[in-house]
């Protein structure tokens, strides 16, 4: 028996349960609590049913919860777990795509083992108001397995020091292109890359005008591997230089990716408030991460301070000191949840390098 949140779950034999995803489930419950417009919810890959049962039991209002799994043994386990926790849920026994191609829900949640790519189209069709998508195939998304990433996501993910954000934005770009087919638009509410997975919480807007606006946030990242200069090229067919305008080296071009914001600050604040008040075992790490996300700049990449210092043979300063120094020069800068020694800024690379060197000499 597993105790998590307000529920006790029997994980049975041969039914998948990952204790490392408890914070993921905590945040899911908090997000649903912060979405009063959601009245129907489906966990399309339920396994033991823990995520859907927690949503049913822990969200303060009544939500019509469906939990689906293709495995009949898992479905029987879900029924027993729901009964033992005193909640009533609908249990479905079919493939995720079969269910999501025939029925729509306010919130569709998919948490597959590996890539969500085969389920994104049906998820987009079935999600009326919002969706949650988990990806654990970070190597293809981030450029470590390049050919697999190209095949799976129809994108070229550059392998850079900001690989985690590259993967998140490749996934967002894939979802955006699928949404556009149905004259719908995604609205990122809260997206994060944590340990071995990427998680997206996305609102859904309907209409061709919204879809057209969304597609303006698609584009490519142009990256110089020599001096670490990078910039965005918006659009699906942009004109981009082949050499870096700063150092003249050949550049790499990654995409198409989502270049827009990856969170809604007001929504993240609501989720933090829910976590602070609720019974969540992992709320400390969750609140810490979301507090950083809340104040992150919306620039489409971040910098690794230690990587810059290695290039310059400089001594790293405290990351907060570097951010304050960039702020003092009139640039925006923030920490990032992707990397403890990472930072986001709109300062050009020559200013960043100069500031790092100055702080190193004063250290």
mmCIF file of C-alpha atoms in Angstrom:
data_model
loop_
_atom_site.group_PDB
_atom_site.id
_atom_site.type_symbol
_atom_site.label_atom_id
_atom_site.label_comp_id
_atom_site.label_asym_id
_atom_site.label_seq_id
_atom_site.Cartn_x
_atom_site.Cartn_y
_atom_site.Cartn_z
ATOM 1 C CA UNK A 1 0.000 0.000 0.000
ATOM 2 C CA UNK A 2 1.211 3.461 -0.937
ATOM 3 C CA UNK A 3 0.302 6.530 1.133
ATOM 4 C CA UNK A 4 0.324 9.658 -1.024
ATOM 5 C CA UNK A 5 -1.524 12.908 -0.461
ATOM 6 C CA UNK A 6 -4.898 11.988 1.043
ATOM 7 C CA UNK A 7 -5.131 8.525 -0.499
ATOM 8 C CA UNK A 8 -3.946 4.971 0.108
ATOM 9 C CA UNK A 9 -3.243 3.049 -3.085
ATOM 10 C CA UNK A 10 -2.611 -0.638 -3.688
ATOM 11 C CA UNK A 11 -0.152 -0.784 -6.604
ATOM 12 C CA UNK A 12 -0.724 -4.518 -7.088
ATOM 13 C CA UNK A 13 1.673 -6.675 -9.086
ATOM 14 C CA UNK A 14 2.882 -5.665 -12.515
ATOM 15 C CA UNK A 15 1.049 -2.303 -12.475
ATOM 16 C CA UNK A 16 3.328 0.679 -12.959
ATOM 17 C CA UNK A 17 3.847 3.135 -10.093
ATOM 18 C CA UNK A 18 6.667 5.684 -9.961
ATOM 19 C CA UNK A 19 7.301 7.271 -6.542
ATOM 20 C CA UNK A 20 9.598 9.864 -8.163
ATOM 21 C CA UNK A 21 6.528 11.393 -9.810
ATOM 22 C CA UNK A 22 4.796 12.262 -6.539
ATOM 23 C CA UNK A 23 5.631 15.965 -6.899
ATOM 24 C CA UNK A 24 4.243 15.808 -10.445
ATOM 25 C CA UNK A 25 0.967 14.470 -9.051
ATOM 26 C CA UNK A 26 0.945 17.038 -6.215
ATOM 27 C CA UNK A 27 1.200 19.839 -8.768
ATOM 28 C CA UNK A 28 -1.513 18.232 -10.916
ATOM 29 C CA UNK A 29 -3.947 18.265 -7.997
ATOM 30 C CA UNK A 30 -3.016 21.876 -7.179
ATOM 31 C CA UNK A 31 -3.479 22.939 -10.809
ATOM 32 C CA UNK A 32 -6.946 21.340 -10.952
ATOM 33 C CA UNK A 33 -7.852 23.126 -7.732
ATOM 34 C CA UNK A 34 -6.794 26.405 -9.384
ATOM 35 C CA UNK A 35 -9.011 25.747 -12.446
ATOM 36 C CA UNK A 36 -12.649 26.264 -11.353
ATOM 37 C CA UNK A 37 -13.802 25.910 -14.961
ATOM 38 C CA UNK A 38 -12.815 22.222 -15.069
ATOM 39 C CA UNK A 39 -15.695 19.843 -14.335
ATOM 40 C CA UNK A 40 -14.632 16.730 -16.290
ATOM 41 C CA UNK A 41 -11.176 15.142 -16.099
ATOM 42 C CA UNK A 42 -9.597 12.060 -17.621
ATOM 43 C CA UNK A 43 -6.347 10.311 -16.800
ATOM 44 C CA UNK A 44 -5.928 8.450 -20.077
ATOM 45 C CA UNK A 45 -3.148 6.161 -18.781
ATOM 46 C CA UNK A 46 -4.260 5.392 -15.258
ATOM 47 C CA UNK A 47 -2.138 2.370 -14.157
ATOM 48 C CA UNK A 48 -2.939 2.124 -10.420
ATOM 49 C CA UNK A 49 -5.307 5.108 -10.741
ATOM 50 C CA UNK A 50 -3.413 7.171 -8.197
ATOM 51 C CA UNK A 51 -3.444 10.450 -10.141
ATOM 52 C CA UNK A 52 -7.146 10.404 -10.972
ATOM 53 C CA UNK A 53 -8.165 9.185 -7.506
ATOM 54 C CA UNK A 54 -6.150 11.987 -5.922
ATOM 55 C CA UNK A 55 -7.857 14.521 -8.204
ATOM 56 C CA UNK A 56 -11.282 13.159 -7.221
ATOM 57 C CA UNK A 57 -10.552 13.064 -3.489
ATOM 58 C CA UNK A 58 -8.339 16.122 -2.978
ATOM 59 C CA UNK A 59 -9.823 18.815 -5.240
ATOM 60 C CA UNK A 60 -12.353 20.696 -3.119
ATOM 61 C CA UNK A 61 -15.158 20.761 -5.720
ATOM 62 C CA UNK A 62 -16.781 17.790 -7.408
ATOM 63 C CA UNK A 63 -15.096 16.802 -10.669
ATOM 64 C CA UNK A 64 -16.357 13.999 -12.885
ATOM 65 C CA UNK A 65 -13.217 11.839 -13.100
ATOM 66 C CA UNK A 66 -12.559 9.122 -15.683
ATOM 67 C CA UNK A 67 -9.536 6.852 -15.365
ATOM 68 C CA UNK A 68 -8.558 4.784 -18.382
ATOM 69 C CA UNK A 69 -6.049 2.016 -18.970
ATOM 70 C CA UNK A 70 -5.628 -0.483 -21.793
ATOM 71 C CA UNK A 71 -4.791 -3.278 -19.319
ATOM 72 C CA UNK A 72 -7.787 -5.071 -17.795
ATOM 73 C CA UNK A 73 -5.822 -5.965 -14.638
ATOM 74 C CA UNK A 74 -5.007 -2.317 -14.069
ATOM 75 C CA UNK A 75 -8.679 -1.390 -14.533
ATOM 76 C CA UNK A 76 -9.745 -3.858 -11.826
ATOM 77 C CA UNK A 77 -7.075 -2.417 -9.534
ATOM 78 C CA UNK A 78 -8.321 1.137 -10.233
ATOM 79 C CA UNK A 79 -11.861 0.093 -9.252
ATOM 80 C CA UNK A 80 -10.634 -1.429 -5.990
ATOM 81 C CA UNK A 81 -8.497 1.605 -5.174
ATOM 82 C CA UNK A 82 -11.358 4.003 -5.852
ATOM 83 C CA UNK A 83 -13.677 1.958 -3.631
ATOM 84 C CA UNK A 84 -11.146 1.715 -0.787
ATOM 85 C CA UNK A 85 -10.648 5.501 -0.897
ATOM 86 C CA UNK A 86 -14.382 6.195 -0.867
ATOM 87 C CA UNK A 87 -14.558 7.921 -4.244
ATOM 88 C CA UNK A 88 -16.625 7.262 -7.337
ATOM 89 C CA UNK A 89 -14.829 7.400 -10.677
ATOM 90 C CA UNK A 90 -15.596 6.078 -14.152
ATOM 91 C CA UNK A 91 -13.165 3.384 -15.284
ATOM 92 C CA UNK A 92 -12.483 2.819 -18.966
ATOM 93 C CA UNK A 93 -10.598 -0.144 -20.466
ATOM 94 C CA UNK A 94 -9.260 0.741 -23.915
ATOM 95 C CA UNK A 95 -6.322 2.351 -25.665
ATOM 96 C CA UNK A 96 -5.748 6.018 -24.882
ATOM 97 C CA UNK A 97 -6.135 7.079 -28.504
ATOM 98 C CA UNK A 98 -9.349 5.067 -28.836
ATOM 99 C CA UNK A 99 -10.888 6.872 -25.859
ATOM 100 C CA UNK A 100 -9.582 10.333 -26.756
ATOM 101 C CA UNK A 101 -10.683 10.059 -30.369
ATOM 102 C CA UNK A 102 -14.277 9.469 -29.360
ATOM 103 C CA UNK A 103 -14.888 11.472 -26.166
ATOM 104 C CA UNK A 104 -14.032 15.010 -25.048
ATOM 105 C CA UNK A 105 -13.220 16.218 -21.534
ATOM 106 C CA UNK A 106 -12.549 19.600 -19.962
ATOM 107 C CA UNK A 107 -9.074 18.399 -18.929
ATOM 108 C CA UNK A 108 -7.149 15.579 -20.584
ATOM 109 C CA UNK A 109 -4.102 14.193 -18.757
ATOM 110 C CA UNK A 110 -1.549 11.925 -20.414
ATOM 111 C CA UNK A 111 1.491 10.552 -18.623
ATOM 112 C CA UNK A 112 2.930 7.850 -20.884
ATOM 113 C CA UNK A 113 6.018 5.751 -20.404
ATOM 114 C CA UNK A 114 8.341 7.530 -22.860
ATOM 115 C CA UNK A 115 7.141 9.816 -25.608
ATOM 116 C CA UNK A 116 3.674 11.406 -25.653
ATOM 117 C CA UNK A 117 3.974 12.022 -29.411
ATOM 118 C CA UNK A 118 1.582 9.216 -30.539
ATOM 119 C CA UNK A 119 -1.137 10.659 -28.270
ATOM 120 C CA UNK A 120 -0.775 14.406 -28.847
ATOM 121 C CA UNK A 121 -3.195 14.592 -31.780
ATOM 122 C CA UNK A 122 -6.032 12.830 -29.930
ATOM 123 C CA UNK A 123 -5.246 14.778 -26.740
ATOM 124 C CA UNK A 124 -5.623 18.053 -28.618
ATOM 125 C CA UNK A 125 -8.939 16.937 -30.099
ATOM 126 C CA UNK A 126 -10.324 15.670 -26.775
ATOM 127 C CA UNK A 127 -9.257 18.637 -24.577
ATOM 128 C CA UNK A 128 -12.021 21.219 -24.363
ATOM 129 C CA UNK A 129 -10.456 23.559 -21.794
ATOM 130 C CA UNK A 130 -7.027 22.339 -20.722
ATOM 131 C CA UNK A 131 -4.534 19.490 -20.856
ATOM 132 C CA UNK A 132 -1.593 18.036 -18.964
ATOM 133 C CA UNK A 133 1.185 16.303 -20.909
ATOM 134 C CA UNK A 134 4.214 14.474 -19.530
ATOM 135 C CA UNK A 135 7.241 13.426 -21.591
ATOM 136 C CA UNK A 136 10.034 11.228 -20.269
ATOM 137 C CA UNK A 137 11.887 10.819 -23.589
ATOM 138 C CA UNK A 138 14.161 13.743 -22.793
ATOM 139 C CA UNK A 139 17.106 12.510 -24.882
ATOM 140 C CA UNK A 140 15.260 12.811 -28.247
ATOM 141 C CA UNK A 141 13.611 16.063 -27.169
ATOM 142 C CA UNK A 142 16.846 17.685 -26.050
ATOM 143 C CA UNK A 143 19.049 16.689 -28.991
ATOM 144 C CA UNK A 144 21.022 13.857 -27.387
ATOM 145 C CA UNK A 145 19.319 11.353 -29.721
ATOM 146 C CA UNK A 146 19.034 13.662 -32.696
ATOM 147 C CA UNK A 147 17.544 11.368 -35.336
ATOM 148 C CA UNK A 148 14.939 10.054 -32.923
ATOM 149 C CA UNK A 149 13.974 13.606 -32.015
ATOM 150 C CA UNK A 150 13.598 14.578 -35.660
ATOM 151 C CA UNK A 151 11.422 11.540 -36.420
ATOM 152 C CA UNK A 152 9.255 11.851 -33.338
ATOM 153 C CA UNK A 153 8.687 15.605 -33.141
ATOM 154 C CA UNK A 154 9.384 16.828 -36.705
ATOM 155 C CA UNK A 155 11.898 19.255 -35.238
ATOM 156 C CA UNK A 156 15.673 19.651 -35.055
ATOM 157 C CA UNK A 157 16.586 19.952 -31.361
ATOM 158 C CA UNK A 158 19.988 21.562 -30.841
ATOM 159 C CA UNK A 159 22.109 19.955 -28.133
ATOM 160 C CA UNK A 160 23.149 22.988 -26.100
ATOM 161 C CA UNK A 161 23.759 23.899 -22.468
ATOM 162 C CA UNK A 162 20.064 24.858 -22.267
ATOM 163 C CA UNK A 163 19.030 21.425 -23.542
ATOM 164 C CA UNK A 164 16.235 21.046 -20.962
ATOM 165 C CA UNK A 165 14.496 24.180 -22.175
ATOM 166 C CA UNK A 166 15.121 23.215 -25.791
ATOM 167 C CA UNK A 167 13.289 19.945 -25.134
ATOM 168 C CA UNK A 168 10.390 21.675 -23.436
ATOM 169 C CA UNK A 169 10.007 24.128 -26.304
ATOM 170 C CA UNK A 170 10.243 21.378 -28.944
ATOM 171 C CA UNK A 171 7.396 19.571 -27.161
ATOM 172 C CA UNK A 172 5.362 22.770 -26.892
ATOM 173 C CA UNK A 173 5.912 23.387 -30.588
ATOM 174 C CA UNK A 174 4.650 19.918 -31.438
ATOM 175 C CA UNK A 175 1.482 20.451 -29.383
ATOM 176 C CA UNK A 176 0.930 23.892 -30.935
ATOM 177 C CA UNK A 177 1.057 22.489 -34.463
ATOM 178 C CA UNK A 178 -1.424 19.757 -33.550
ATOM 179 C CA UNK A 179 -3.768 22.241 -31.861
ATOM 180 C CA UNK A 180 -3.735 24.512 -34.895
ATOM 181 C CA UNK A 181 -5.265 21.743 -37.044
ATOM 182 C CA UNK A 182 -8.459 22.032 -34.992
ATOM 183 C CA UNK A 183 -8.549 25.862 -35.067
ATOM 184 C CA UNK A 184 -7.494 25.936 -31.451
ATOM 185 C CA UNK A 185 -4.625 27.539 -29.570
ATOM 186 C CA UNK A 186 -2.648 26.474 -26.538
ATOM 187 C CA UNK A 187 -2.009 28.846 -23.657
ATOM 188 C CA UNK A 188 0.923 27.774 -21.461
ATOM 189 C CA UNK A 189 -0.160 27.949 -17.831
ATOM 190 C CA UNK A 190 2.729 26.138 -16.161
ATOM 191 C CA UNK A 191 5.506 24.183 -17.877
ATOM 192 C CA UNK A 192 8.587 22.710 -16.234
ATOM 193 C CA UNK A 193 11.476 20.329 -16.791
ATOM 194 C CA UNK A 194 12.263 18.298 -13.672
ATOM 195 C CA UNK A 195 14.710 15.419 -13.257
ATOM 196 C CA UNK A 196 13.896 12.916 -16.018
ATOM 197 C CA UNK A 197 10.696 14.446 -17.391
ATOM 198 C CA UNK A 198 8.989 17.465 -18.925
ATOM 199 C CA UNK A 199 5.495 18.458 -17.846
ATOM 200 C CA UNK A 200 3.099 20.868 -19.585
ATOM 201 C CA UNK A 201 -0.128 22.367 -18.213
ATOM 202 C CA UNK A 202 -1.854 24.110 -21.089
ATOM 203 C CA UNK A 203 -5.076 26.041 -21.452
ATOM 204 C CA UNK A 204 -7.054 25.739 -24.684
ATOM 205 C CA UNK A 205 -8.500 28.640 -26.675
ATOM 206 C CA UNK A 206 -10.922 28.062 -29.543
ATOM 207 C CA UNK A 207 -11.143 29.812 -32.903
ATOM 208 C CA UNK A 208 -9.084 30.503 -35.991
ATOM 209 C CA UNK A 209 -7.986 33.936 -34.775
ATOM 210 C CA UNK A 210 -6.555 32.421 -31.590
ATOM 211 C CA UNK A 211 -4.815 29.676 -33.591
ATOM 212 C CA UNK A 212 -3.305 32.256 -35.960
ATOM 213 C CA UNK A 213 -1.981 34.287 -33.023
ATOM 214 C CA UNK A 214 -0.507 31.145 -31.489
ATOM 215 C CA UNK A 215 1.391 30.238 -34.643
ATOM 216 C CA UNK A 216 3.165 33.613 -34.508
ATOM 217 C CA UNK A 217 4.969 32.269 -31.423
ATOM 218 C CA UNK A 218 6.582 29.482 -33.440
ATOM 219 C CA UNK A 219 10.080 29.779 -34.835
ATOM 220 C CA UNK A 220 13.712 28.752 -34.552
ATOM 221 C CA UNK A 221 16.649 29.344 -32.209
ATOM 222 C CA UNK A 222 19.929 30.378 -33.835
ATOM 223 C CA UNK A 223 22.872 29.383 -31.641
ATOM 224 C CA UNK A 224 26.619 29.976 -31.836
ATOM 225 C CA UNK A 225 28.522 27.128 -30.198
ATOM 226 C CA UNK A 226 31.723 29.195 -30.101
ATOM 227 C CA UNK A 227 30.752 32.369 -28.224
ATOM 228 C CA UNK A 228 27.320 31.210 -26.929
ATOM 229 C CA UNK A 229 25.471 34.029 -28.650
ATOM 230 C CA UNK A 230 21.903 33.071 -29.537
ATOM 231 C CA UNK A 231 18.776 34.712 -30.877
ATOM 232 C CA UNK A 232 15.335 33.755 -32.127
ATOM 233 C CA UNK A 233 14.027 33.700 -35.682
ATOM 234 C CA UNK A 234 10.224 33.790 -35.653
ATOM 235 C CA UNK A 235 8.076 32.026 -38.207
ATOM 236 C CA UNK A 236 8.124 28.608 -39.861
ATOM 237 C CA UNK A 237 10.198 29.817 -42.826
ATOM 238 C CA UNK A 238 12.472 32.553 -41.427
ATOM 239 C CA UNK A 239 15.620 33.944 -42.985
ATOM 240 C CA UNK A 240 18.503 33.261 -40.616
ATOM 241 C CA UNK A 241 22.240 33.961 -40.983
ATOM 242 C CA UNK A 242 24.697 31.079 -41.376
ATOM 243 C CA UNK A 243 27.360 32.806 -39.285
ATOM 244 C CA UNK A 244 27.328 34.435 -35.855
ATOM 245 C CA UNK A 245 27.041 38.253 -36.023
ATOM 246 C CA UNK A 246 29.241 38.489 -32.901
ATOM 247 C CA UNK A 247 32.196 36.188 -33.616
ATOM 248 C CA UNK A 248 31.694 35.047 -37.223
ATOM 249 C CA UNK A 249 31.580 31.312 -36.411
ATOM 250 C CA UNK A 250 29.092 28.990 -38.089
ATOM 251 C CA UNK A 251 25.792 28.813 -36.211
ATOM 252 C CA UNK A 252 23.323 26.003 -35.538
ATOM 253 C CA UNK A 253 19.594 26.403 -36.090
ATOM 254 C CA UNK A 254 17.116 24.475 -33.932
ATOM 255 C CA UNK A 255 13.387 24.139 -34.383
ATOM 256 C CA UNK A 256 10.633 24.675 -35.039
ATOM 257 C CA UNK A 257 10.051 25.403 -31.360
ATOM 258 C CA UNK A 258 7.665 27.431 -29.234
ATOM 259 C CA UNK A 259 9.276 30.840 -28.622
ATOM 260 C CA UNK A 260 6.563 32.381 -26.446
ATOM 261 C CA UNK A 261 5.964 32.379 -22.710
ATOM 262 C CA UNK A 262 5.905 29.001 -20.953
ATOM 263 C CA UNK A 263 3.842 30.063 -17.933
ATOM 264 C CA UNK A 264 1.064 32.367 -16.782
ATOM 265 C CA UNK A 265 2.383 34.163 -13.708
ATOM 266 C CA UNK A 266 -1.035 34.692 -12.113
ATOM 267 C CA UNK A 267 -1.882 31.010 -12.530
ATOM 268 C CA UNK A 268 1.451 29.898 -11.030
ATOM 269 C CA UNK A 269 0.774 32.142 -8.022
ATOM 270 C CA UNK A 270 -2.623 30.440 -7.548
ATOM 271 C CA UNK A 271 -1.016 27.000 -7.681
ATOM 272 C CA UNK A 272 1.602 28.026 -5.112
ATOM 273 C CA UNK A 273 -1.219 29.223 -2.841
ATOM 274 C CA UNK A 274 -2.990 25.864 -3.138
ATOM 275 C CA UNK A 275 0.210 23.974 -2.358
ATOM 276 C CA UNK A 276 0.912 26.116 0.699
ATOM 277 C CA UNK A 277 -2.502 25.370 2.207
ATOM 278 C CA UNK A 278 -2.890 21.722 1.243
ATOM 279 C CA UNK A 279 -1.614 18.365 2.414
ATOM 280 C CA UNK A 280 1.148 17.643 -0.071
ATOM 281 C CA UNK A 281 4.184 15.572 0.879
ATOM 282 C CA UNK A 282 6.405 17.218 -1.737
ATOM 283 C CA UNK A 283 5.092 20.747 -1.411
ATOM 284 C CA UNK A 284 8.445 22.146 -0.237
ATOM 285 C CA UNK A 285 10.354 21.278 -3.429
ATOM 286 C CA UNK A 286 7.275 22.066 -5.547
ATOM 287 C CA UNK A 287 6.824 25.544 -4.075
ATOM 288 C CA UNK A 288 10.539 26.264 -4.410
ATOM 289 C CA UNK A 289 10.492 25.323 -8.100
ATOM 290 C CA UNK A 290 7.272 27.177 -8.873
ATOM 291 C CA UNK A 291 8.522 30.297 -7.087
ATOM 292 C CA UNK A 292 11.482 30.382 -9.473
ATOM 293 C CA UNK A 293 9.248 29.686 -12.487
ATOM 294 C CA UNK A 294 6.890 32.508 -11.463
ATOM 295 C CA UNK A 295 9.660 35.090 -11.819
ATOM 296 C CA UNK A 296 11.519 33.579 -14.789
ATOM 297 C CA UNK A 297 11.993 35.785 -17.803
ATOM 298 C CA UNK A 298 10.163 34.595 -20.911
ATOM 299 C CA UNK A 299 13.311 34.547 -23.050
ATOM 300 C CA UNK A 300 13.473 31.274 -25.033
ATOM 301 C CA UNK A 301 16.885 30.171 -23.690
ATOM 302 C CA UNK A 302 19.008 30.442 -20.566
ATOM 303 C CA UNK A 303 22.758 30.692 -19.920
ATOM 304 C CA UNK A 304 24.920 28.331 -17.890
ATOM 305 C CA UNK A 305 27.151 30.556 -15.764
ATOM 306 C CA UNK A 306 29.727 27.808 -15.229
ATOM 307 C CA UNK A 307 29.979 27.101 -18.973
ATOM 308 C CA UNK A 308 30.685 30.778 -19.640
ATOM 309 C CA UNK A 309 33.253 30.832 -16.848
ATOM 310 C CA UNK A 310 35.016 27.784 -18.317
ATOM 311 C CA UNK A 311 35.318 29.536 -21.669
ATOM 312 C CA UNK A 312 36.679 32.679 -20.026
ATOM 313 C CA UNK A 313 38.795 30.827 -17.426
ATOM 314 C CA UNK A 314 36.956 32.896 -14.828
ATOM 315 C CA UNK A 315 35.809 32.150 -11.289
ATOM 316 C CA UNK A 316 32.007 31.947 -10.935
ATOM 317 C CA UNK A 317 30.350 34.430 -8.617
ATOM 318 C CA UNK A 318 27.166 33.779 -6.691
ATOM 319 C CA UNK A 319 24.352 33.560 -9.253
ATOM 320 C CA UNK A 320 22.336 36.237 -7.416
ATOM 321 C CA UNK A 321 25.328 38.586 -7.624
ATOM 322 C CA UNK A 322 25.524 38.106 -11.380
ATOM 323 C CA UNK A 323 21.799 38.754 -11.793
ATOM 324 C CA UNK A 324 22.019 41.961 -9.723
ATOM 325 C CA UNK A 325 25.009 43.127 -11.765
ATOM 326 C CA UNK A 326 23.071 42.666 -15.026
ATOM 327 C CA UNK A 327 20.065 44.454 -13.504
ATOM 328 C CA UNK A 328 22.314 47.351 -12.479
ATOM 329 C CA UNK A 329 23.388 47.685 -16.115
ATOM 330 C CA UNK A 330 19.746 48.111 -17.148
ATOM 331 C CA UNK A 331 19.063 44.571 -18.361
ATOM 332 C CA UNK A 332 16.437 42.134 -17.173
ATOM 333 C CA UNK A 333 17.751 38.938 -15.598
ATOM 334 C CA UNK A 334 16.374 36.114 -13.475
ATOM 335 C CA UNK A 335 17.153 32.685 -12.144
ATOM 336 C CA UNK A 336 15.779 29.650 -13.946
ATOM 337 C CA UNK A 337 14.336 26.394 -12.651
ATOM 338 C CA UNK A 338 16.133 24.443 -15.381
ATOM 339 C CA UNK A 339 19.575 24.752 -13.758
ATOM 340 C CA UNK A 340 20.806 25.956 -10.399
ATOM 341 C CA UNK A 341 23.701 27.885 -11.973
ATOM 342 C CA UNK A 342 21.603 29.017 -14.924
ATOM 343 C CA UNK A 343 20.146 32.449 -15.561
ATOM 344 C CA UNK A 344 17.945 34.166 -18.114
ATOM 345 C CA UNK A 345 18.631 37.644 -19.431
ATOM 346 C CA UNK A 346 18.010 39.950 -22.367
ATOM 347 C CA UNK A 347 21.589 41.223 -22.188
ATOM 348 C CA UNK A 348 23.768 40.553 -25.277
ATOM 349 C CA UNK A 349 26.527 37.981 -24.957
ATOM 350 C CA UNK A 350 29.352 40.549 -24.890
ATOM 351 C CA UNK A 351 27.740 42.259 -21.883
ATOM 352 C CA UNK A 352 27.261 38.912 -20.146
ATOM 353 C CA UNK A 353 30.873 37.878 -20.739
ATOM 354 C CA UNK A 354 32.178 41.265 -19.608
ATOM 355 C CA UNK A 355 30.100 41.157 -16.440
ATOM 356 C CA UNK A 356 31.236 37.613 -15.615
ATOM 357 C CA UNK A 357 34.875 38.642 -16.049
ATOM 358 C CA UNK A 358 34.462 41.761 -13.896
ATOM 359 C CA UNK A 359 32.848 39.812 -11.084
ATOM 360 C CA UNK A 360 35.538 37.134 -11.306
ATOM 361 C CA UNK A 361 38.301 39.703 -10.871
ATOM 362 C CA UNK A 362 36.536 41.157 -7.850
ATOM 363 C CA UNK A 363 36.040 37.735 -6.258
#
